[in-house]
Coordinates of C-alpha atoms and ligand atoms in Angstrom, one line a residue:
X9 CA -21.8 20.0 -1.7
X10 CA -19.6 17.8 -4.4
X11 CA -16.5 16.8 -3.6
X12 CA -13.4 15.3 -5.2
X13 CA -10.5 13.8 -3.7
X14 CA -7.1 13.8 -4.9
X15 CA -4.9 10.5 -3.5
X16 CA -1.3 10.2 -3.1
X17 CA 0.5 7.6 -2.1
X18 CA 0.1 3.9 -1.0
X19 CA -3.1 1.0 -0.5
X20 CA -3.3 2.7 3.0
X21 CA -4.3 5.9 1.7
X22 CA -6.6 4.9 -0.9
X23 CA -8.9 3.4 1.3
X24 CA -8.5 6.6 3.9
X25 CA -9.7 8.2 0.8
X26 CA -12.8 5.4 -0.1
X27 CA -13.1 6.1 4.0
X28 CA -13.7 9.7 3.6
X29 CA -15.8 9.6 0.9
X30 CA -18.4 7.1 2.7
X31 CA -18.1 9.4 5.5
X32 CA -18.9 12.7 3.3
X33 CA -22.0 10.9 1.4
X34 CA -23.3 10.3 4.6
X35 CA -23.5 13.9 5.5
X36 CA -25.5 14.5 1.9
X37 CA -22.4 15.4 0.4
X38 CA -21.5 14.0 -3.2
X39 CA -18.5 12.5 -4.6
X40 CA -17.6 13.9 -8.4
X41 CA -14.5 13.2 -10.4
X42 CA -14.1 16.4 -11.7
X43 CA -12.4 18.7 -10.0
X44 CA -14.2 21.8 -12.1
X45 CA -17.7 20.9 -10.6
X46 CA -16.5 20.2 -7.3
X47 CA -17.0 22.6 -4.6
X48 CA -14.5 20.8 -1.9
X49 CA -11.0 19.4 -3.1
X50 CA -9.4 16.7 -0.7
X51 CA -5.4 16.2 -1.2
X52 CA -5.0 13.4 0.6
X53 CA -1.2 12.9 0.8
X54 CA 1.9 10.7 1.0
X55 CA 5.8 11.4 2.3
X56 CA 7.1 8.2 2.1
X57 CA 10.0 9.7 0.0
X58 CA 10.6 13.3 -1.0
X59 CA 9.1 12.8 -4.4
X60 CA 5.6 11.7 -3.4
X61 CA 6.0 15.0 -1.1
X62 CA 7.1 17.6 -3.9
X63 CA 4.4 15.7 -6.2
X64 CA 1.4 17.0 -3.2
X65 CA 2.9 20.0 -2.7
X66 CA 3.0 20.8 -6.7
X67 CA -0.8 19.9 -6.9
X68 CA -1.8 21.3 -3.6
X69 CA -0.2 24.9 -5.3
X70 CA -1.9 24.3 -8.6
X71 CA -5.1 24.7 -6.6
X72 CA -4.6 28.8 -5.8
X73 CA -5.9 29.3 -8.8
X74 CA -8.9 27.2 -8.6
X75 CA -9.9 28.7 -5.3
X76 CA -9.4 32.3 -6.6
X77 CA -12.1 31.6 -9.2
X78 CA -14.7 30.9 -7.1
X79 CA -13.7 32.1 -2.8
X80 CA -16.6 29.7 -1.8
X81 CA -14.4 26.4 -2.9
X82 CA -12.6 24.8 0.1
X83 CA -9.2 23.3 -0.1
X84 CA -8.7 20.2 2.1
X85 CA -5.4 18.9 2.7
X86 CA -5.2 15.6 4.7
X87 CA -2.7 12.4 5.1
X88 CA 0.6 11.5 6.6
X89 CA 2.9 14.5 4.7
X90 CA 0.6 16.8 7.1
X91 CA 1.9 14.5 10.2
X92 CA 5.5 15.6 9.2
X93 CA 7.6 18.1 11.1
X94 CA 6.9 21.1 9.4
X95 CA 4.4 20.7 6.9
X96 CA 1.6 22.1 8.8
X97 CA 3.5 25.0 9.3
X98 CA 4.4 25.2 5.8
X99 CA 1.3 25.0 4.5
X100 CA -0.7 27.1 6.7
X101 CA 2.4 30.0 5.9
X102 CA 2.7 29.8 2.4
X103 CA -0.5 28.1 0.8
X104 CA -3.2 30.6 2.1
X105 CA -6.2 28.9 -0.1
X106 CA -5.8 25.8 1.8
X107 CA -8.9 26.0 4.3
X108 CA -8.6 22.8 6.1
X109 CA -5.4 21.3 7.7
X110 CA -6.0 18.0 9.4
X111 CA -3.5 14.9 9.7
X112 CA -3.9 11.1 9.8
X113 CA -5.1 10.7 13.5
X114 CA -8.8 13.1 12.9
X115 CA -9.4 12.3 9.4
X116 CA -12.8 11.0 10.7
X117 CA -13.8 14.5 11.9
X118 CA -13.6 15.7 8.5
X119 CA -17.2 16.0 7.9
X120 CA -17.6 18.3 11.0
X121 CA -14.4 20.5 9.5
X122 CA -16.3 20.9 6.5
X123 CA -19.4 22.0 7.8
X124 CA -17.8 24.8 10.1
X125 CA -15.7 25.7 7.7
X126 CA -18.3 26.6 5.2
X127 CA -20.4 28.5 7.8
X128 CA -17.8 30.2 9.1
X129 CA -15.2 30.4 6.6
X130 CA -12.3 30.0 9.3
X131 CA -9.6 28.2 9.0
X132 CA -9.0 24.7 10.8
X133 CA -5.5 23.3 11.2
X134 CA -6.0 19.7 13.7
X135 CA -2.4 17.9 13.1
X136 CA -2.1 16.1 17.4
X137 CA -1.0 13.4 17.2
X138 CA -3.6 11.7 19.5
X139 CA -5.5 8.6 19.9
X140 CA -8.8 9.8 21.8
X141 CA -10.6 10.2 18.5
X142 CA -12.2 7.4 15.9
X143 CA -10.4 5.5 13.6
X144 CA -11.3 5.7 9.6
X145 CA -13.3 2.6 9.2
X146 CA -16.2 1.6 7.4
X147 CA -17.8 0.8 10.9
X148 CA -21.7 0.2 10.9
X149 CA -23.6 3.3 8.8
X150 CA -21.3 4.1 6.5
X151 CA -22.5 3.6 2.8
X152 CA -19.9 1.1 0.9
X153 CA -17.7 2.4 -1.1
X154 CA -15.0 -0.2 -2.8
X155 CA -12.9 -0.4 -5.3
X156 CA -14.4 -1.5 -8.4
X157 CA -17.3 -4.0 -6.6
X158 CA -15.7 -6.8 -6.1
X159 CA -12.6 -6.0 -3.9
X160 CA -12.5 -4.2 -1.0
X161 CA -9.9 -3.6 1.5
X162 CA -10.3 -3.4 5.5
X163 CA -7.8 -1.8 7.9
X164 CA -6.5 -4.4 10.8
X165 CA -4.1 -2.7 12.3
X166 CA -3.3 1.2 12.0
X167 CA 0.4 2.8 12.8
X168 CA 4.0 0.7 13.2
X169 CA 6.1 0.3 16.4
X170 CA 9.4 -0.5 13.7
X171 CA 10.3 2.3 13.4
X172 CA 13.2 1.3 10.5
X173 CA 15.6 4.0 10.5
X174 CA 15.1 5.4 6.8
X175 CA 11.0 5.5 7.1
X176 CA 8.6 8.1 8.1
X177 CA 5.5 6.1 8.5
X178 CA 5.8 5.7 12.5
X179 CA 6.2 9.3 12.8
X180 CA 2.9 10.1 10.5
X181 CA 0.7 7.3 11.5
X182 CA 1.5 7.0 15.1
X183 CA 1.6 3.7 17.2
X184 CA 0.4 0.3 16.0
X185 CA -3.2 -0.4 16.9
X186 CA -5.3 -3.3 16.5
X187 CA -9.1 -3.4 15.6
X188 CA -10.9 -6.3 17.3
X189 CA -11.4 -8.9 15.5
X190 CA -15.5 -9.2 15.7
X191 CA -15.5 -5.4 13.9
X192 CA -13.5 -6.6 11.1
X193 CA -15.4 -9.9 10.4
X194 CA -18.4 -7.8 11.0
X195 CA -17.6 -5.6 7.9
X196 CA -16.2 -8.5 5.7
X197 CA -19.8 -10.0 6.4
X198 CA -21.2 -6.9 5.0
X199 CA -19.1 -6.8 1.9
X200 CA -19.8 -10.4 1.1
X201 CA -23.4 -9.5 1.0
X202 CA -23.5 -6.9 -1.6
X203 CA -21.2 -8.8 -4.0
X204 CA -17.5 -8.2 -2.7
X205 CA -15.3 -11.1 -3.9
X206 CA -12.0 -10.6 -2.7
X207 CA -10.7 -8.9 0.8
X208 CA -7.6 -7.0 1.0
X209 CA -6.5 -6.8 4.5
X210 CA -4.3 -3.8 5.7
X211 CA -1.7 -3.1 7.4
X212 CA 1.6 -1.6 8.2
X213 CA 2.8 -5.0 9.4
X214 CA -0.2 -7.5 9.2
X215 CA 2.1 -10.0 11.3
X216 CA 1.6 -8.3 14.0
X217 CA -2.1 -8.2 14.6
X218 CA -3.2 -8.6 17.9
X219 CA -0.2 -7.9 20.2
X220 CA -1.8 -5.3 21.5
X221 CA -5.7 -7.4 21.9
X222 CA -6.0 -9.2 25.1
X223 CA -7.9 -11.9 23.0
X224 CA -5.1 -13.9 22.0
X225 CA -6.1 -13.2 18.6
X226 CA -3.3 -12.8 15.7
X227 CA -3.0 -12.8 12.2
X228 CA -2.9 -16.5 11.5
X229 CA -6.4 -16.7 13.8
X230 CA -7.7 -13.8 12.0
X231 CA -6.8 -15.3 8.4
X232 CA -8.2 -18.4 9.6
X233 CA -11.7 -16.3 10.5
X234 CA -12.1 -14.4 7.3
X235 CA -11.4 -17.6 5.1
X236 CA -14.8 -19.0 6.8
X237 CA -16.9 -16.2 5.7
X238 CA -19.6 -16.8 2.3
X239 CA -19.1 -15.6 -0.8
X240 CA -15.4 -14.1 0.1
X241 CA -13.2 -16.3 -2.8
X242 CA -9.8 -14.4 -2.3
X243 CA -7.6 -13.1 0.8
X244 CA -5.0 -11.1 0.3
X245 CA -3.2 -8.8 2.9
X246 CA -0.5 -6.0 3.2
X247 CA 2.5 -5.8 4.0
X248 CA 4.3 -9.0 5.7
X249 CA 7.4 -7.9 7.8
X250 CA 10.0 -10.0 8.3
X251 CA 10.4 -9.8 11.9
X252 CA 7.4 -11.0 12.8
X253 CA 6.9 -13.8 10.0
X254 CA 6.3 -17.4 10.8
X255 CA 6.4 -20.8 10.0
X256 CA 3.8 -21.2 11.4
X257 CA 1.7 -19.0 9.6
X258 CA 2.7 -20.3 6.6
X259 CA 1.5 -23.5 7.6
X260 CA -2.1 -21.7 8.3
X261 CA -2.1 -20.7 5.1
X262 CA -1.5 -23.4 3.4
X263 CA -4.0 -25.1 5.1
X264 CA -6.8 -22.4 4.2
X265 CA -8.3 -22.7 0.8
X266 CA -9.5 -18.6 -0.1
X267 CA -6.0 -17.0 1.2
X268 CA -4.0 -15.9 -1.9
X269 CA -0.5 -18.0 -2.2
X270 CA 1.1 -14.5 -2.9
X271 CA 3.7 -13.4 -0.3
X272 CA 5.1 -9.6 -0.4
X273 CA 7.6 -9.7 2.1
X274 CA 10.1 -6.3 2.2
X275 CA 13.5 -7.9 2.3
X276 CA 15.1 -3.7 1.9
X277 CA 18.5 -4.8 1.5
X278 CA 20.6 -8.2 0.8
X279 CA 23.2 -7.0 3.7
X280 CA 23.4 -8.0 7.0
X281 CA 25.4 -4.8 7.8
X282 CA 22.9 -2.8 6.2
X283 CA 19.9 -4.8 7.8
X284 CA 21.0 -3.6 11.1
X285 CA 21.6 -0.1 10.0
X286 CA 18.4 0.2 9.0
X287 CA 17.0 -1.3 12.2
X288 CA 15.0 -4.6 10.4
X289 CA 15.5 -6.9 13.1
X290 CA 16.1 -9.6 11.0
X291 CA 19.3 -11.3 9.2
X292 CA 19.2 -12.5 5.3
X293 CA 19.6 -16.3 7.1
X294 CA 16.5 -15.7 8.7
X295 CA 14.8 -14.6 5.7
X296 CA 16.3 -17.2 3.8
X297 CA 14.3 -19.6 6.3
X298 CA 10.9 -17.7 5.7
X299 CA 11.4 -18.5 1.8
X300 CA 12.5 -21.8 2.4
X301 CA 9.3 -22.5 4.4
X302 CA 6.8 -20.8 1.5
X303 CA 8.4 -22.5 -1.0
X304 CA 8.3 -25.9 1.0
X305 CA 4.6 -25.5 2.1
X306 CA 3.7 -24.1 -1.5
X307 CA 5.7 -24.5 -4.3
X308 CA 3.5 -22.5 -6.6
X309 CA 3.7 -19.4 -4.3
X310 CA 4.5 -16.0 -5.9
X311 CA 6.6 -13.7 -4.1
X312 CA 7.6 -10.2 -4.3
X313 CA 9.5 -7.8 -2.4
X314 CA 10.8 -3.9 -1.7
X315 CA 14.6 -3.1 -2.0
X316 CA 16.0 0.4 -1.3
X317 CA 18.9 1.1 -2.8
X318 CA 21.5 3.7 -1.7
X319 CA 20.8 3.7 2.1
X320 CA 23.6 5.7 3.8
X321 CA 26.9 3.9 4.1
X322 CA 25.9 1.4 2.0
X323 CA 29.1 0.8 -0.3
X324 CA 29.8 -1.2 -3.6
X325 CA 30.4 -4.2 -2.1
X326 CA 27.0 -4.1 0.4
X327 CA 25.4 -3.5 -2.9
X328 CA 26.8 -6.6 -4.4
X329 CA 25.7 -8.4 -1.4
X330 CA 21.9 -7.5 -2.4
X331 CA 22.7 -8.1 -6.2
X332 CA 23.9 -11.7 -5.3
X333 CA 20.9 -12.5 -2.7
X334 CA 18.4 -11.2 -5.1
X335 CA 19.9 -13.7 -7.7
X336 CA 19.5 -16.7 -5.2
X337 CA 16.4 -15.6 -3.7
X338 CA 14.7 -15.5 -7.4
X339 CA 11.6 -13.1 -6.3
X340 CA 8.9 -13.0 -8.9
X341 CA 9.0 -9.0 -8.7
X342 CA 10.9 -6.3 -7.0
X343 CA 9.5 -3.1 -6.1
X344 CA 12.8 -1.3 -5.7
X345 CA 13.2 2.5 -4.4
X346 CA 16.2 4.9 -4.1
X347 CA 17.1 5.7 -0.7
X348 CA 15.2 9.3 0.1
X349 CA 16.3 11.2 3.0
X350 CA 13.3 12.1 5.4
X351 CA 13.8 14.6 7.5
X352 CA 13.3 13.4 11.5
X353 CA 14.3 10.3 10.9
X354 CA 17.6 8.6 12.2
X355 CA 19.2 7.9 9.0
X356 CA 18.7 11.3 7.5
X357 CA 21.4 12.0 10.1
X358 CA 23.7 9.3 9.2
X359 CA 26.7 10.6 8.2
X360 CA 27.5 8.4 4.6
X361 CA 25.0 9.9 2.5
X362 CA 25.5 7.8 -0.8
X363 CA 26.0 10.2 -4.1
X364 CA 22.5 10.3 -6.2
X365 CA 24.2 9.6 -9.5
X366 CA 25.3 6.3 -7.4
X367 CA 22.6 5.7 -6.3
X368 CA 20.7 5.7 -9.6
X369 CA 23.0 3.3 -11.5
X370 CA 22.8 0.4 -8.6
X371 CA 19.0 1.2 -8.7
X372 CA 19.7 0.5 -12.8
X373 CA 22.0 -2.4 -11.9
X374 CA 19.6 -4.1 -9.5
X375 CA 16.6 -3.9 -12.3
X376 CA 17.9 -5.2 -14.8
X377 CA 19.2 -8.1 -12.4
X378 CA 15.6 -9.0 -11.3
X379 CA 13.6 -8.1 -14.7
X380 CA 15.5 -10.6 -16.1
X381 CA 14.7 -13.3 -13.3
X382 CA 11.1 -11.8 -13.4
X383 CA 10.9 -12.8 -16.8
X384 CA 12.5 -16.0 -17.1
X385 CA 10.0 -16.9 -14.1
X386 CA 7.0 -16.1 -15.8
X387 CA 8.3 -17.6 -19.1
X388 CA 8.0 -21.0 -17.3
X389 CA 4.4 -20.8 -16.7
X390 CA 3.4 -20.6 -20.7
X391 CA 1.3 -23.4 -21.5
X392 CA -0.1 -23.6 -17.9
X393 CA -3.7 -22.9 -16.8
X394 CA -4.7 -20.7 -14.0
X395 CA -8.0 -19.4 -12.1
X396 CA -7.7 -15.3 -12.8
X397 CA -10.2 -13.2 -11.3
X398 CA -11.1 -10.0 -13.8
X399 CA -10.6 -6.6 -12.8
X400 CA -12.3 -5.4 -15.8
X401 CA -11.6 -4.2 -19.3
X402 CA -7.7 -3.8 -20.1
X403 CA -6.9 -0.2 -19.8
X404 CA -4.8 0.1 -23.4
X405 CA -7.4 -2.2 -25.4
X406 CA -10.7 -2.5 -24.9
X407 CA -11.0 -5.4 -26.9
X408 CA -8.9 -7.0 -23.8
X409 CA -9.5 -8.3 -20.6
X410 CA -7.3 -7.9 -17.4
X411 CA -7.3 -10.0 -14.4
X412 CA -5.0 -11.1 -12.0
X413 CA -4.0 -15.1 -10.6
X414 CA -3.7 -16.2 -7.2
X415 CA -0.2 -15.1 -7.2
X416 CA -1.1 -11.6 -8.1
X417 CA 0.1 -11.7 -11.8
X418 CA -1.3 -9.3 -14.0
X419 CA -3.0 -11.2 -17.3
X420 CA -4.4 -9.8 -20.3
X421 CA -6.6 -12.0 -22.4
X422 CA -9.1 -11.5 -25.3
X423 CA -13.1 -10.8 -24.1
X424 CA -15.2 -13.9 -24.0
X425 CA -18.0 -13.7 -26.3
X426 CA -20.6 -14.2 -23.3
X427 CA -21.6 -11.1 -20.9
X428 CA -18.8 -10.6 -18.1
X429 CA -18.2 -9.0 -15.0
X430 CA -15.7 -8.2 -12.9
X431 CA -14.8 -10.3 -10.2
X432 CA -15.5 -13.0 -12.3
X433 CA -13.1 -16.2 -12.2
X434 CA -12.0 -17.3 -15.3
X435 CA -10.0 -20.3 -15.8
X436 CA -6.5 -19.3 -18.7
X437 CA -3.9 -20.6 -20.8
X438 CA -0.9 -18.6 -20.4
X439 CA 0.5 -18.1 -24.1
X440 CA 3.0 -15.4 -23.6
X441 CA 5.4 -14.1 -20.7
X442 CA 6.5 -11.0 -20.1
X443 CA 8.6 -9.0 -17.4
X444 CA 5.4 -7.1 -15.7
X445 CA 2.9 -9.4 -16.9
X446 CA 1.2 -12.2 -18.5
X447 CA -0.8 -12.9 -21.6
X448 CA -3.2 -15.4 -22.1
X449 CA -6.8 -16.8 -23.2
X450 CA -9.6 -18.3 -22.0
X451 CA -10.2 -22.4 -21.9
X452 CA -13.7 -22.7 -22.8
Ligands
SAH8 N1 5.0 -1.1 6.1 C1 5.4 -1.6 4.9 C2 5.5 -0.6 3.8 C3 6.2 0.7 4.1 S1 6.4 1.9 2.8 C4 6.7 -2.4 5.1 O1 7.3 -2.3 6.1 O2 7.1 -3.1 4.2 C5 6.7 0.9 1.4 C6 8.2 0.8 1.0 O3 8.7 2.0 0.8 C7 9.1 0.1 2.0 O4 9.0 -1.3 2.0 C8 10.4 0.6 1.6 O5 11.0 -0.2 0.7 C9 10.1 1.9 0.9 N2 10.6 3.1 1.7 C10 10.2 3.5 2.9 N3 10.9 4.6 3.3 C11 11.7 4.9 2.3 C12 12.7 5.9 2.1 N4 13.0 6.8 3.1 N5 13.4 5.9 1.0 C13 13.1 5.0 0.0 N6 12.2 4.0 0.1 C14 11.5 3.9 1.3
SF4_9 FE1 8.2 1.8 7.8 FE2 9.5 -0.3 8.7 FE3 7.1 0.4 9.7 FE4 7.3 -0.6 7.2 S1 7.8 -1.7 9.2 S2 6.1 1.2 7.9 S3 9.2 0.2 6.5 S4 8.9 1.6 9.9
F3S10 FE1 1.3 5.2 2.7 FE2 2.7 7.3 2.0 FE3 1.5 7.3 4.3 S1 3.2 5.2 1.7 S2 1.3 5.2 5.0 S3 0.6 7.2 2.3 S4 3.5 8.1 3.9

């Protein structure tokens, strides 16, 4: 049958969805991108905050109409808003053309689903939260699928033990879980030898890979692994937390030549008080240390961070407390969110709920704070020259490249008269800075 898969929400989820797909063409199935061919449609979902949620739940509805048109389509709905109190219920209720019901833990049985479903034409709802089953990986058979040939990312560790009071992800992707170390390398090998260039290593918390292996592997070890396999020229990983940073692995880092000097390390608020509120085990002194250390072991390091704005309780002068650490800190980018209220977790009962129309002007306040640092950071590196890796042609002119530096920054340059390809390293003259990105051309 042909499939098509709709995906919401973050890295994670993508690659569930590249996951799924390898899974599916190995059961003769085939992967289309329009949705009017397809005779399966896969929602895989996100509900990080309530507007990723109300954005699945809007497309999952928009699909009555597709079913209706043909009864032998089958509506799968998959990911972490299906882990959340609820949603199951909801959907299985009130969206009656969604066949198949399954949450993050038996994603890999999905196949099987399919294949009962379509003889039977029952519906399945599997939404345990259990650990008996197998992980999505790419594993031994399944047929590569990455990204755009050259990158590829590879799960480490699945779930989070944080549990940070304002974030669903614990409660939808269950406990933290390490993959061994020999399976991982094992893959990367296997994406080295059909071309993959760069890995992206995932996580909820890379920094705490291997706690639970009784190996004595962790993530500086495992870093230290990957950066010895062929034909892998870039490293990068996601997300760092705080808590579990280190000099230390800093100091690995720097010390291996193929891991990307680009740090994203969530710093979610600039107040202690808050900090603890949220339950980040960590103090802005501490993470004042972590930045010190980067920027001592590599001063040309990009980093980037996650703010939320508005968490409850948080009052002007907490605020201001962010504004003025986010002027010191001088991050390269800020991803920054307004505070969401999610529904079983411990701030959502917190009693300060902080006004919307508040929330949105400090979420206004705080960018214009940082898109000015952003820029005037970039503006320094005009005239430099930097290794960029090409992700392809640049989506708004074709007559452009687009590739991104060790540090993650997006640069658009004019096509080389020679044949490229992607995953090609370049070496580029930055000629012009902006807030999100970087112009530049090619040094022949
Ligand atoms: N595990 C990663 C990413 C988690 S989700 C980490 O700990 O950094 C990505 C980002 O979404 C978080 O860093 C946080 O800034 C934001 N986020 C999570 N829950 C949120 C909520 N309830 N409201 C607003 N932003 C949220
Ligand atoms: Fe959520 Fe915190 Fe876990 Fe990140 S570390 S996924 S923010 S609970
Ligand atoms: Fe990712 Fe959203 Fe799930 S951010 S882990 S897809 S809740």
């Amino acid at each position: 049958m042909l499939f098509c898969i709709h995906t919401f929400g973050c890295q994670m989820n993508e690659n569930d969805s590249r996951l799924m797909a390898g899974l599916l063409i190995s059961a003769g199935h085939r992967q289309v991108d329009n949705l009017e061919e397809a005779d399966i449609a896969i929602i895989n979902t996100c509900c990080v905050r309530e507007s990723a949620e109300n954005r699945a739940l809007g497309y999952i509805g928009s699909l009555k109409k597709w079913k209706q048109e043909n009864p032998h389509r089958i509506v799968v709905v998959c990911g972490c808003m299906i882990q959340k109190d609820g949603n199951s219920e909801l959907l299985r209720k009130s969206y009656r053309h969604v066949g198949i019901i399954i949450g993050t833990f038996a994603a890999a049985l999905l196949p099987r689903y399919i294949e009962s479903y379509a003889a039977t034409g029952e519906r399945i709802i599997d939404v345990e939260e259990r650990y008996d089953l197998p992980e999505l990986c790419r594993g031994e058979e399944l047929p590569v699928t990455v990204e755009n040939g050259y990158r590829a990312q590879i799960n480490i560790n699945y779930g989070c033990n944080n549990f940070c009071t304002y974030c669903i992800v614990p409660y939808v992707r269950g406990r933290e879980r390490s993959r061994k170390p020999q399976e991982i390398l094992a893959e990367i090998e296997q994406l080295a030898a059909i071309g993959v260039k760069e890995i992206q290593l995932l996580g909820q918390n890379v920094n705490s890979y291997g706690k639970d292996l009784a190996d004595g592997s962790n993530f500086a070890s495992l870093l230290t692994s990957v950066n010895d396999i062929a034909g892998i020229a870039r490293i990068r990983y996601m997300t760092s937390h705080p808590r579990d940073f280190s000099r230390d692995l800093v100091e690995t880092i720097a010390g291996l030549d193929k891991v990307c000097h680009h740090f994203h390390l969530p710093l979610q608020s600039g107040c202690n008080r808050i900090l603890q509120q949220m339950n980040r085990a960590y103090r802005t002194e501490e993470y004042s240390e972590h930045l010190r250390n980067i920027r001592a072991f590599l001063p040309d390091a990009t980093i980037t961070t996650d703010i939320i704005v508005g968490f409850p309780g948080e009052t002007e002068q907490d605020f201001v407390e962010t504004l003025h650490y986010m002027q010191e800190a001088r991050f390269d980018a800020a991803y920054t969110f307004l505070y969401s209220r999610r529904s079983g977790t411990p701030a959502a009962q917190m009693a300060e709920q902080v006004d919307e129309s508040v929330k949105r002007q400090r979420l206004q306040r705080l960018m214009d704070v940082q898109n000015e640092i952003s820029r005037s950071i970039n503006e320094r590196l005009v005239g430099s020259c930097m290794p960029v890796m090409l992700d392809g042609a640049s989506k708004n002119n074709p007559h452009m490249l687009s590739g991104r530096t060790d540090g993650n920054k997006i640069v658009v340059f004019p096509a080389p008269t020679t044949a490229w390809q992607a995953g090609q390293i370049f070496p580029v003259q930055i000629t012009e800075a902006q807030t999100w990105n970087l112009k530049g051309k090619i040094l022949e």
